[in-house]
Amino acid sequence: MTTLNVLSRCVAEYDPHALPVHAAQAIVRQWATPVTTAERVPLHDALDRVLAEDVMSPIDVPAHDNSAMDGYAFDGALLDTPRGSESVTLELAIAGKAYAGHPFEGSVPARSCVRVMTGASMPAGCDTVVPQEHVTLDDASGRPSIRFSAQPLARGANRRRAGEDLAHGHAALRAGRIVRAADLGLIASLGIGEIAVRRRLRVAFFSTGDELRSIGEPLGPGCVYDSNRHTLFGMLRRLNVDALDLGVVRDDPAALETALRDAATNADVVLTSGGVSVGEADFTKSLLQRFGDVAFWSLAMRPGRPLAFGRVWSGAQPGHGKHALFFGLPGNPVAVMVTFYQIVRDALLAMSGAAPQPLPLIRAISINAIAKRAGRTEFQRGIATRDAHGQWHVTPTGSQSSGVLSSMSEANCFIVLGHDIGNIDAGDTVDVMPFAGLI
Ligand code: AMP
Ligand code: MG
């Protein structure tokens, strides 16, 4: 079995005592193997799921050439009549009507047109539409007709081609795509009501700490309510994984072992919070070395320095029984969120079968000076605003302590201060990662 330590050392800049964020991301990515099982689900149940196979278009969309305007359809060859320098006026008799869903069935006589509404199939022999606002209608006589200038029209104008949106036999959507609202409509436009998606990733999570109390329990001296499990629940729900809440586990090796084995048996991934910082981690470490393959890292990032990563097995020793990918997140509530978004999220998406996209960053002017040490990546909680000229400005929320969760609630973005960056002066431009769509 290739162990984490062997694999990790192959990553440039591997240093378990100050591992750069991108190096940690690279190691994690190598271990994030997608689930392979697929299931067929009704269209609506596919929302936010990952496509297991390409969706091939069984038809042309639209199925027929049709009009893009309310107007009059005619044979565009008529536009080719010799043109002088002065504009050419065409006069065409109106042979009938076509509405969306009600095609004109007959054949169109020479020098005639058909009244068409947007979405109506193009009558046979017609390939061009003159918009109704460009014609003069003469329906006083028994033989209604239109007159219009040919000058502004090119053959094929205002006509949508069959298959212009999606062509028969082509992939309309690729495997690995997370199905969003537009995709539901797109799949429906193909007449497909059921599609193959990957099974949901199963993620078990629990909090560790003797001081933690659950909602409803009295708070004794020195105790705090467990918030991490609820934050994790929210973040996992957003990724549409099956979240398995294993509760609060005491700082006790036997209880921890039971919880980890339970997670390895029932889940693809296990997330814990707390108990991975130096000193306290010792029994966790010896425990995980017995039935896991886990590295304890000190990440060069703030918040979120301590992180354990690897695999745990349900069997008596590594390689035996079922296994789950393991992330031992720090205990501090803000650090849990930052490490989740920066390290865990991409792994969960990749394991779900999706191709993780880099999270969008925008450039903003820092309103304040920010103290920052080069040699680690910092994620400050910020409030970004856009001024009347479209320029973004950002200010850190008050406390940046990793225990102050209200700073996450108040913020609308992370201010991302890269590994090599030092102190920021007021007026400097910084990268900002908006929470919209992320949190
Ligand atoms: P630890 O990493 O276990 O040393 O925890 C660091 C800090 O985070 C301590 O102040 C803990 O009380 C706090 N903490 C750990 N787990 C949780 C949790 N689930 N909810 C709220 N605070 C926590
Ligand atoms: Mg603890």
Short mmCIF file of C-alpha atoms and ligand atoms in Angstrom, two decimals:
data_model
loop_
_atom_site.label_atom_id
_atom_site.label_comp_id
_atom_site.label_asym_id
_atom_site.label_seq_id
_atom_site.Cartn_x
_atom_site.Cartn_y
_atom_site.Cartn_z
CA MET A 1 0.00 0.00 0.00
CA THR A 2 1.37 3.43 -0.94
CA THR A 3 1.17 5.47 2.22
CA LEU A 4 0.34 9.11 2.56
CA ASN A 5 3.88 9.96 3.61
CA VAL A 6 5.40 8.33 0.52
CA LEU A 7 2.91 10.05 -1.78
CA SER A 8 3.12 13.42 -0.09
CA ARG A 9 6.87 13.65 -0.43
CA CYS A 10 6.43 13.59 -4.21
CA VAL A 11 4.67 16.95 -3.99
CA ALA A 12 6.94 19.96 -4.40
CA GLU A 13 7.31 22.06 -1.23
CA TYR A 14 6.21 19.18 1.04
CA ASP A 15 6.82 20.33 4.57
CA PRO A 16 4.49 18.92 7.24
CA HIS A 17 5.42 21.78 9.57
CA ALA A 18 4.48 24.63 7.20
CA LEU A 19 2.69 23.12 4.25
CA PRO A 20 1.61 25.74 1.68
CA VAL A 21 -2.14 25.66 0.93
CA HIS A 22 -1.64 24.78 -2.72
CA ALA A 23 0.67 21.86 -1.80
CA ALA A 24 -1.97 20.51 0.61
CA GLN A 25 -4.62 20.90 -2.10
CA ALA A 26 -2.42 19.00 -4.55
CA ILE A 27 -1.92 16.08 -2.15
CA VAL A 28 -5.61 15.90 -1.30
CA ARG A 29 -6.56 15.95 -4.99
CA GLN A 30 -4.47 12.83 -5.65
CA TRP A 31 -6.47 10.93 -3.06
CA ALA A 32 -9.92 12.10 -4.05
CA THR A 33 -11.19 9.16 -6.10
CA PRO A 34 -14.67 9.64 -7.57
CA VAL A 35 -17.52 7.31 -6.62
CA THR A 36 -18.42 5.14 -9.59
CA THR A 37 -21.94 3.91 -8.90
CA ALA A 38 -24.67 5.63 -10.90
CA GLU A 39 -28.44 5.70 -10.56
CA ARG A 40 -31.24 6.88 -12.84
CA VAL A 41 -33.43 9.58 -11.33
CA PRO A 42 -36.44 11.60 -12.51
CA LEU A 43 -35.46 14.97 -13.98
CA HIS A 44 -36.24 17.15 -10.95
CA ASP A 45 -34.30 14.87 -8.58
CA ALA A 46 -31.21 15.50 -10.71
CA LEU A 47 -30.95 19.12 -9.53
CA ASP A 48 -27.49 19.67 -7.95
CA ARG A 49 -26.48 16.07 -8.72
CA VAL A 50 -23.50 15.10 -10.90
CA LEU A 51 -24.17 13.69 -14.36
CA ALA A 52 -22.83 10.13 -14.65
CA GLU A 53 -22.81 10.16 -18.45
CA ASP A 54 -23.08 12.60 -21.34
CA VAL A 55 -26.63 13.63 -22.18
CA MET A 56 -26.94 13.00 -25.94
CA SER A 57 -29.50 14.96 -27.87
CA PRO A 58 -32.06 12.58 -29.47
CA ILE A 59 -33.53 15.44 -31.54
CA ASP A 60 -32.70 18.78 -33.09
CA VAL A 61 -33.62 21.74 -30.86
CA PRO A 62 -35.44 23.57 -32.28
CA ALA A 63 -36.89 20.69 -34.28
CA HIS A 64 -37.78 22.90 -37.28
CA ASP A 65 -36.52 26.08 -38.87
CA ASN A 66 -38.72 28.76 -37.33
CA SER A 67 -39.31 32.48 -37.24
CA ALA A 68 -37.43 34.63 -34.73
CA MET A 69 -39.86 37.55 -35.21
CA ASP A 70 -43.49 38.41 -35.75
CA GLY A 71 -43.53 39.23 -39.49
CA TYR A 72 -43.81 37.72 -42.95
CA ALA A 73 -41.85 34.71 -44.26
CA PHE A 74 -40.85 34.55 -47.91
CA ASP A 75 -38.34 33.01 -50.30
CA GLY A 76 -35.08 34.94 -49.79
CA ALA A 77 -34.20 34.39 -53.47
CA LEU A 78 -36.51 37.33 -54.15
CA LEU A 79 -33.91 39.58 -52.53
CA ASP A 80 -31.52 38.70 -55.38
CA THR A 81 -33.55 40.64 -57.99
CA PRO A 82 -31.21 43.17 -59.62
CA ARG A 83 -30.74 46.17 -57.37
CA GLY A 84 -29.95 49.61 -58.59
CA SER A 85 -28.43 52.25 -56.42
CA GLU A 86 -31.91 53.22 -55.25
CA SER A 87 -33.67 50.87 -52.84
CA VAL A 88 -35.72 47.99 -54.19
CA THR A 89 -39.26 47.62 -52.93
CA LEU A 90 -40.78 44.15 -52.85
CA GLU A 91 -44.50 43.64 -53.04
CA LEU A 92 -45.75 40.20 -51.94
CA ALA A 93 -49.22 38.72 -51.64
CA ILE A 94 -50.12 37.15 -48.29
CA ALA A 95 -50.87 33.46 -48.89
CA GLY A 96 -51.80 32.46 -45.32
CA LYS A 97 -50.76 32.36 -41.66
CA ALA A 98 -48.51 30.28 -39.42
CA TYR A 99 -48.45 30.44 -35.60
CA ALA A 100 -46.24 28.62 -33.11
CA GLY A 101 -47.65 25.09 -33.07
CA HIS A 102 -49.87 25.77 -36.13
CA PRO A 103 -47.77 25.50 -39.28
CA PHE A 104 -48.79 26.72 -42.75
CA GLU A 105 -49.38 23.43 -44.56
CA GLY A 106 -49.77 24.52 -48.19
CA SER A 107 -47.18 25.58 -50.72
CA VAL A 108 -46.42 29.27 -51.09
CA PRO A 109 -47.18 30.64 -54.59
CA ALA A 110 -44.58 32.76 -56.43
CA ARG A 111 -44.14 36.37 -55.16
CA SER A 112 -46.10 35.56 -52.01
CA CYS A 113 -45.40 35.43 -48.30
CA VAL A 114 -46.90 33.91 -45.15
CA ARG A 115 -47.84 35.84 -42.04
CA VAL A 116 -45.71 34.27 -39.24
CA MET A 117 -45.51 34.69 -35.48
CA THR A 118 -42.36 34.12 -33.42
CA GLY A 119 -41.68 30.40 -33.10
CA ALA A 120 -43.85 29.41 -36.09
CA SER A 121 -42.30 26.79 -38.40
CA MET A 122 -40.96 28.30 -41.60
CA PRO A 123 -43.36 27.41 -44.46
CA ALA A 124 -41.87 25.22 -47.21
CA GLY A 125 -39.84 27.34 -49.64
CA CYS A 126 -39.46 30.26 -47.19
CA ASP A 127 -36.14 31.06 -45.53
CA THR A 128 -36.34 34.78 -44.65
CA VAL A 129 -38.62 36.86 -42.42
CA VAL A 130 -39.30 40.56 -42.74
CA PRO A 131 -40.36 41.97 -39.33
CA GLN A 132 -43.92 43.30 -39.27
CA GLU A 133 -42.79 46.80 -38.29
CA HIS A 134 -40.84 47.08 -41.57
CA VAL A 135 -43.79 46.48 -43.90
CA THR A 136 -46.69 48.48 -45.23
CA LEU A 137 -49.79 46.33 -45.16
CA ASP A 138 -52.41 46.65 -47.87
CA ASP A 139 -55.46 44.61 -46.94
CA ALA A 140 -58.09 46.95 -48.36
CA SER A 141 -58.30 44.95 -51.58
CA GLY A 142 -59.60 41.36 -51.66
CA ARG A 143 -56.00 40.23 -52.05
CA PRO A 144 -53.98 41.39 -49.02
CA SER A 145 -50.33 42.16 -49.66
CA ILE A 146 -47.28 43.79 -48.08
CA ARG A 147 -44.65 46.19 -49.37
CA PHE A 148 -41.21 46.61 -47.87
CA SER A 149 -37.70 47.70 -48.71
CA ALA A 150 -35.42 44.77 -49.56
CA GLN A 151 -32.30 46.80 -48.75
CA PRO A 152 -31.83 46.01 -45.03
CA LEU A 153 -32.60 42.29 -45.39
CA ALA A 154 -30.15 39.47 -46.09
CA ARG A 155 -31.32 36.03 -47.13
CA GLY A 156 -32.01 33.93 -44.00
CA ALA A 157 -32.69 36.98 -41.83
CA ASN A 158 -34.81 36.44 -38.69
CA ARG A 159 -34.92 32.70 -39.10
CA ARG A 160 -33.74 30.23 -36.44
CA ARG A 161 -32.25 27.04 -37.87
CA ALA A 162 -33.31 23.57 -36.75
CA GLY A 163 -30.67 22.22 -34.35
CA GLU A 164 -29.26 25.71 -33.73
CA ASP A 165 -29.59 25.27 -29.94
CA LEU A 166 -28.76 21.55 -29.75
CA ALA A 167 -27.94 19.27 -32.66
CA HIS A 168 -29.28 15.71 -32.92
CA GLY A 169 -26.65 13.14 -31.90
CA HIS A 170 -24.39 15.63 -30.13
CA ALA A 171 -23.64 15.78 -26.40
CA ALA A 172 -25.90 18.45 -24.92
CA LEU A 173 -24.24 18.13 -21.49
CA ARG A 174 -21.07 16.36 -20.44
CA ALA A 175 -20.61 13.78 -17.67
CA GLY A 176 -19.24 15.37 -14.51
CA ARG A 177 -21.46 18.42 -14.79
CA ILE A 178 -23.42 19.49 -11.73
CA VAL A 179 -27.01 19.86 -12.92
CA ARG A 180 -28.32 23.40 -12.37
CA ALA A 181 -31.65 25.04 -13.20
CA ALA A 182 -30.76 25.84 -16.83
CA ASP A 183 -29.70 22.23 -17.33
CA LEU A 184 -33.06 20.92 -16.11
CA GLY A 185 -34.74 23.06 -18.77
CA LEU A 186 -32.23 22.01 -21.38
CA ILE A 187 -32.72 18.30 -20.66
CA ALA A 188 -36.50 18.82 -20.73
CA SER A 189 -36.17 20.54 -24.13
CA LEU A 190 -34.78 17.23 -25.41
CA GLY A 191 -37.86 15.38 -24.18
CA ILE A 192 -35.76 13.44 -21.63
CA GLY A 193 -37.44 12.80 -18.26
CA GLU A 194 -34.90 10.61 -16.46
CA ILE A 195 -31.11 10.76 -16.32
CA ALA A 196 -28.11 8.93 -14.88
CA VAL A 197 -26.35 10.66 -11.99
CA ARG A 198 -23.58 9.51 -9.66
CA ARG A 199 -24.69 8.24 -6.30
CA ARG A 200 -24.41 10.83 -3.56
CA LEU A 201 -21.14 10.94 -1.67
CA ARG A 202 -21.61 9.81 1.96
CA VAL A 203 -19.86 12.09 4.42
CA ALA A 204 -19.82 11.28 8.15
CA PHE A 205 -18.89 14.01 10.60
CA PHE A 206 -18.52 14.48 14.31
CA SER A 207 -17.19 16.99 16.82
CA THR A 208 -14.59 16.10 19.44
CA GLY A 209 -14.10 17.73 22.82
CA ASP A 210 -14.98 17.12 26.48
CA GLU A 211 -16.13 20.74 26.75
CA LEU A 212 -18.78 20.43 24.03
CA ARG A 213 -22.47 20.37 24.82
CA SER A 214 -25.33 19.79 22.43
CA ILE A 215 -28.37 22.04 22.09
CA GLY A 216 -30.78 21.30 24.96
CA GLU A 217 -28.05 20.31 27.42
CA PRO A 218 -27.18 22.68 30.29
CA LEU A 219 -23.88 24.54 29.89
CA GLY A 220 -21.62 23.62 32.81
CA PRO A 221 -18.55 25.65 33.78
CA GLY A 222 -16.01 25.86 30.96
CA CYS A 223 -18.40 24.30 28.46
CA VAL A 224 -19.45 25.59 25.04
CA TYR A 225 -22.21 24.59 22.71
CA ASP A 226 -21.03 22.53 19.76
CA SER A 227 -21.37 24.80 16.74
CA ASN A 228 -19.04 23.04 14.28
CA ARG A 229 -21.39 20.15 13.62
CA HIS A 230 -24.07 22.58 12.53
CA THR A 231 -21.75 24.65 10.34
CA LEU A 232 -20.50 21.43 8.76
CA PHE A 233 -24.06 20.27 8.21
CA GLY A 234 -24.81 23.53 6.36
CA MET A 235 -21.68 23.39 4.21
CA LEU A 236 -22.24 19.71 3.36
CA ARG A 237 -25.91 20.28 2.51
CA ARG A 238 -24.82 22.95 0.02
CA LEU A 239 -22.66 20.35 -1.75
CA ASN A 240 -25.61 17.98 -1.89
CA VAL A 241 -23.82 15.06 -0.25
CA ASP A 242 -25.41 12.55 2.15
CA ALA A 243 -24.37 13.97 5.51
CA LEU A 244 -24.17 11.48 8.38
CA ASP A 245 -24.13 13.25 11.78
CA LEU A 246 -22.28 11.11 14.35
CA GLY A 247 -22.71 13.63 17.19
CA VAL A 248 -20.19 14.76 19.80
CA VAL A 249 -17.39 12.38 20.75
CA ARG A 250 -15.49 12.78 24.01
CA ASP A 251 -11.73 13.20 24.10
CA ASP A 252 -11.36 9.50 24.78
CA PRO A 253 -9.43 7.03 22.57
CA ALA A 254 -12.01 4.23 22.83
CA ALA A 255 -14.93 6.51 21.94
CA LEU A 256 -12.95 8.05 19.09
CA GLU A 257 -11.98 4.66 17.72
CA THR A 258 -15.61 3.52 17.71
CA ALA A 259 -16.74 6.68 15.92
CA LEU A 260 -13.98 6.47 13.30
CA ARG A 261 -14.62 2.80 12.57
CA ASP A 262 -18.33 3.51 12.31
CA ALA A 263 -17.55 6.29 9.82
CA ALA A 264 -15.13 4.12 7.81
CA THR A 265 -17.80 1.41 7.57
CA ASN A 266 -20.63 3.68 6.50
CA ALA A 267 -19.14 6.65 4.68
CA ASP A 268 -16.77 7.64 1.87
CA VAL A 269 -15.36 10.54 3.84
CA VAL A 270 -15.15 11.39 7.54
CA LEU A 271 -14.74 14.92 8.83
CA THR A 272 -13.95 15.66 12.47
CA SER A 273 -13.32 18.94 14.23
CA GLY A 274 -11.05 19.59 17.17
CA GLY A 275 -8.27 17.62 18.81
CA VAL A 276 -5.66 17.90 16.06
CA SER A 277 -3.51 20.68 17.45
CA VAL A 278 -0.11 19.94 18.92
CA GLY A 279 -0.03 18.38 22.39
CA GLU A 280 -3.65 17.38 22.47
CA ALA A 281 -3.35 15.31 19.32
CA ASP A 282 -1.12 12.65 20.77
CA PHE A 283 -3.68 9.94 21.43
CA THR A 284 -5.53 10.73 18.21
CA LYS A 285 -2.21 10.33 16.48
CA SER A 286 -1.35 6.96 17.97
CA LEU A 287 -4.91 5.77 17.38
CA LEU A 288 -4.92 6.79 13.74
CA GLN A 289 -1.52 5.29 13.14
CA ARG A 290 -2.95 1.93 14.19
CA PHE A 291 -5.85 1.74 11.77
CA GLY A 292 -5.28 4.64 9.45
CA ASP A 293 -2.76 6.25 7.19
CA VAL A 294 -2.85 9.81 8.38
CA ALA A 295 -0.46 12.75 8.25
CA PHE A 296 -0.65 15.59 10.75
CA TRP A 297 0.05 18.82 8.98
CA SER A 298 0.67 22.30 10.07
CA LEU A 299 -0.63 24.31 7.14
CA ALA A 300 0.97 27.62 6.23
CA MET A 301 -2.40 29.31 6.48
CA ARG A 302 -4.45 31.35 8.89
CA PRO A 303 -6.87 30.51 10.28
CA GLY A 304 -6.68 26.73 10.00
CA ARG A 305 -3.11 25.80 10.82
CA PRO A 306 -3.55 22.25 12.23
CA LEU A 307 -5.07 19.68 9.88
CA ALA A 308 -4.94 15.89 9.81
CA PHE A 309 -5.47 14.18 6.48
CA GLY A 310 -5.45 10.61 5.28
CA ARG A 311 -7.53 7.43 5.29
CA VAL A 312 -9.08 5.34 8.04
CA TRP A 313 -10.10 1.69 7.85
CA SER A 314 -12.85 -0.24 9.57
CA GLY A 315 -10.61 -3.34 9.90
CA ALA A 316 -7.93 -4.24 12.43
CA GLN A 317 -5.15 -2.53 10.49
CA PRO A 318 -4.67 -0.20 7.51
CA GLY A 319 -5.77 -1.86 4.27
CA HIS A 320 -8.36 -4.07 6.01
CA GLY A 321 -12.11 -3.64 5.73
CA LYS A 322 -13.78 -0.56 4.33
CA HIS A 323 -12.10 2.80 4.29
CA ALA A 324 -12.94 6.47 4.23
CA LEU A 325 -10.94 9.56 3.41
CA PHE A 326 -10.28 11.41 6.64
CA PHE A 327 -10.04 15.14 7.36
CA GLY A 328 -9.31 16.12 10.95
CA LEU A 329 -10.21 19.82 10.94
CA PRO A 330 -9.15 22.26 13.66
CA GLY A 331 -11.56 22.99 16.51
CA ASN A 332 -11.91 26.74 16.17
CA PRO A 333 -15.20 27.48 14.42
CA VAL A 334 -13.81 29.89 11.79
CA ALA A 335 -10.86 27.60 11.10
CA VAL A 336 -13.34 24.78 10.40
CA MET A 337 -15.02 26.83 7.73
CA VAL A 338 -11.82 28.10 6.13
CA THR A 339 -10.22 24.66 5.95
CA PHE A 340 -13.47 23.20 4.66
CA TYR A 341 -13.65 25.68 1.77
CA GLN A 342 -9.95 25.71 0.96
CA ILE A 343 -9.04 22.05 1.42
CA VAL A 344 -12.11 19.81 1.79
CA ARG A 345 -14.63 21.25 -0.68
CA ASP A 346 -12.72 20.45 -3.88
CA ALA A 347 -12.04 16.91 -2.64
CA LEU A 348 -15.75 16.32 -1.97
CA LEU A 349 -16.69 17.67 -5.40
CA ALA A 350 -14.05 15.52 -7.11
CA MET A 351 -15.19 12.45 -5.16
CA SER A 352 -18.78 13.21 -6.15
CA GLY A 353 -17.64 12.92 -9.77
CA ALA A 354 -17.64 16.64 -10.57
CA ALA A 355 -14.80 18.64 -12.04
CA PRO A 356 -14.14 21.30 -9.37
CA GLN A 357 -13.84 24.78 -10.84
CA PRO A 358 -11.56 27.37 -9.22
CA LEU A 359 -13.57 29.69 -6.99
CA PRO A 360 -13.95 33.17 -8.48
CA LEU A 361 -11.83 36.01 -7.08
CA ILE A 362 -12.46 39.71 -7.60
CA ARG A 363 -9.99 42.54 -7.12
CA ALA A 364 -10.91 45.12 -4.50
CA ILE A 365 -9.25 48.14 -2.92
CA SER A 366 -8.47 47.59 0.75
CA ILE A 367 -9.99 50.41 2.81
CA ASN A 368 -7.68 49.61 5.72
CA ALA A 369 -4.08 48.68 6.31
CA ILE A 370 -3.89 44.93 7.09
CA ALA A 371 -1.03 43.30 8.98
CA LYS A 372 0.06 40.16 7.11
CA ARG A 373 3.10 37.93 7.40
CA ALA A 374 4.68 36.59 4.21
CA GLY A 375 5.03 32.79 4.10
CA ARG A 376 1.44 31.82 4.79
CA THR A 377 -1.94 32.32 3.13
CA GLU A 378 -4.44 34.31 5.16
CA PHE A 379 -8.20 34.32 4.82
CA GLN A 380 -9.62 37.36 6.56
CA ARG A 381 -13.34 37.88 6.84
CA GLY A 382 -14.30 40.96 4.89
CA ILE A 383 -17.19 43.12 3.80
CA ALA A 384 -16.95 44.05 0.12
CA THR A 385 -18.98 46.86 -1.42
CA ARG A 386 -19.18 48.21 -4.95
CA ASP A 387 -19.12 51.97 -5.49
CA ALA A 388 -21.04 54.01 -8.08
CA HIS A 389 -18.19 53.56 -10.60
CA GLY A 390 -18.26 49.77 -10.30
CA GLN A 391 -15.05 49.62 -8.23
CA TRP A 392 -15.00 47.11 -5.34
CA HIS A 393 -13.75 48.10 -1.88
CA VAL A 394 -13.22 45.79 1.07
CA THR A 395 -12.79 46.15 4.80
CA PRO A 396 -12.07 43.37 7.31
CA THR A 397 -14.87 42.60 9.78
CA GLY A 398 -13.87 43.49 13.34
CA SER A 399 -12.31 40.55 15.12
CA GLN A 400 -10.24 38.17 13.03
CA SER A 401 -9.87 35.65 15.86
CA SER A 402 -10.49 32.13 14.58
CA GLY A 403 -12.91 31.50 17.44
CA VAL A 404 -15.25 34.37 16.54
CA LEU A 405 -17.92 32.86 14.32
CA SER A 406 -19.93 36.08 14.18
CA SER A 407 -17.18 37.45 11.91
CA MET A 408 -18.19 34.80 9.36
CA SER A 409 -21.87 35.68 9.70
CA GLU A 410 -21.18 39.39 9.23
CA ALA A 411 -18.77 38.98 6.32
CA ASN A 412 -19.72 38.60 2.67
CA CYS A 413 -16.28 37.53 1.45
CA PHE A 414 -12.86 36.22 2.33
CA ILE A 415 -10.00 38.64 1.79
CA VAL A 416 -7.42 36.23 0.36
CA LEU A 417 -3.87 37.31 1.12
CA GLY A 418 -1.54 35.02 -0.82
CA HIS A 419 1.43 33.04 0.54
CA ASP A 420 4.13 35.52 -0.50
CA ILE A 421 2.26 38.75 0.31
CA GLY A 422 3.35 40.95 3.25
CA ASN A 423 1.60 43.89 4.96
CA ILE A 424 -1.20 45.60 3.05
CA ASP A 425 -1.45 49.41 2.99
CA ALA A 426 -4.78 51.21 2.81
CA GLY A 427 -5.51 51.71 -0.91
CA ASP A 428 -3.69 48.52 -2.02
CA THR A 429 -5.57 46.11 -4.25
CA VAL A 430 -6.35 42.69 -2.77
CA ASP A 431 -8.11 39.49 -3.88
CA VAL A 432 -11.58 38.88 -2.54
CA MET A 433 -13.50 35.59 -2.66
CA PRO A 434 -17.25 36.35 -2.50
CA PHE A 435 -19.41 34.15 -0.30
CA ALA A 436 -22.28 34.37 -2.80
CA GLY A 437 -22.67 30.92 -4.29
CA LEU A 438 -20.05 29.48 -1.94
CA ILE A 439 -21.62 29.59 1.50
P1 AMP B 1 -9.19 22.10 19.77
O1 AMP B 1 -8.69 22.14 18.37
O2 AMP B 1 -9.92 20.86 20.09
O3 AMP B 1 -8.10 22.41 20.73
O4 AMP B 1 -10.24 23.28 19.89
C1 AMP B 1 -9.86 24.64 19.69
C2 AMP B 1 -10.95 25.58 20.19
O5 AMP B 1 -12.13 25.37 19.44
C3 AMP B 1 -11.35 25.36 21.63
O6 AMP B 1 -11.61 26.62 22.21
C4 AMP B 1 -12.61 24.55 21.54
O7 AMP B 1 -13.45 24.71 22.66
C5 AMP B 1 -13.23 25.10 20.30
N1 AMP B 1 -14.07 24.07 19.70
C6 AMP B 1 -13.67 22.82 19.36
N2 AMP B 1 -14.69 22.13 18.84
C7 AMP B 1 -15.76 22.97 18.83
C8 AMP B 1 -17.10 22.82 18.41
N3 AMP B 1 -17.53 21.68 17.87
N4 AMP B 1 -17.93 23.87 18.53
C9 AMP B 1 -17.49 25.03 19.07
N5 AMP B 1 -16.23 25.24 19.48
C10 AMP B 1 -15.36 24.21 19.38
MG MG B 2 -10.56 19.88 21.75
#
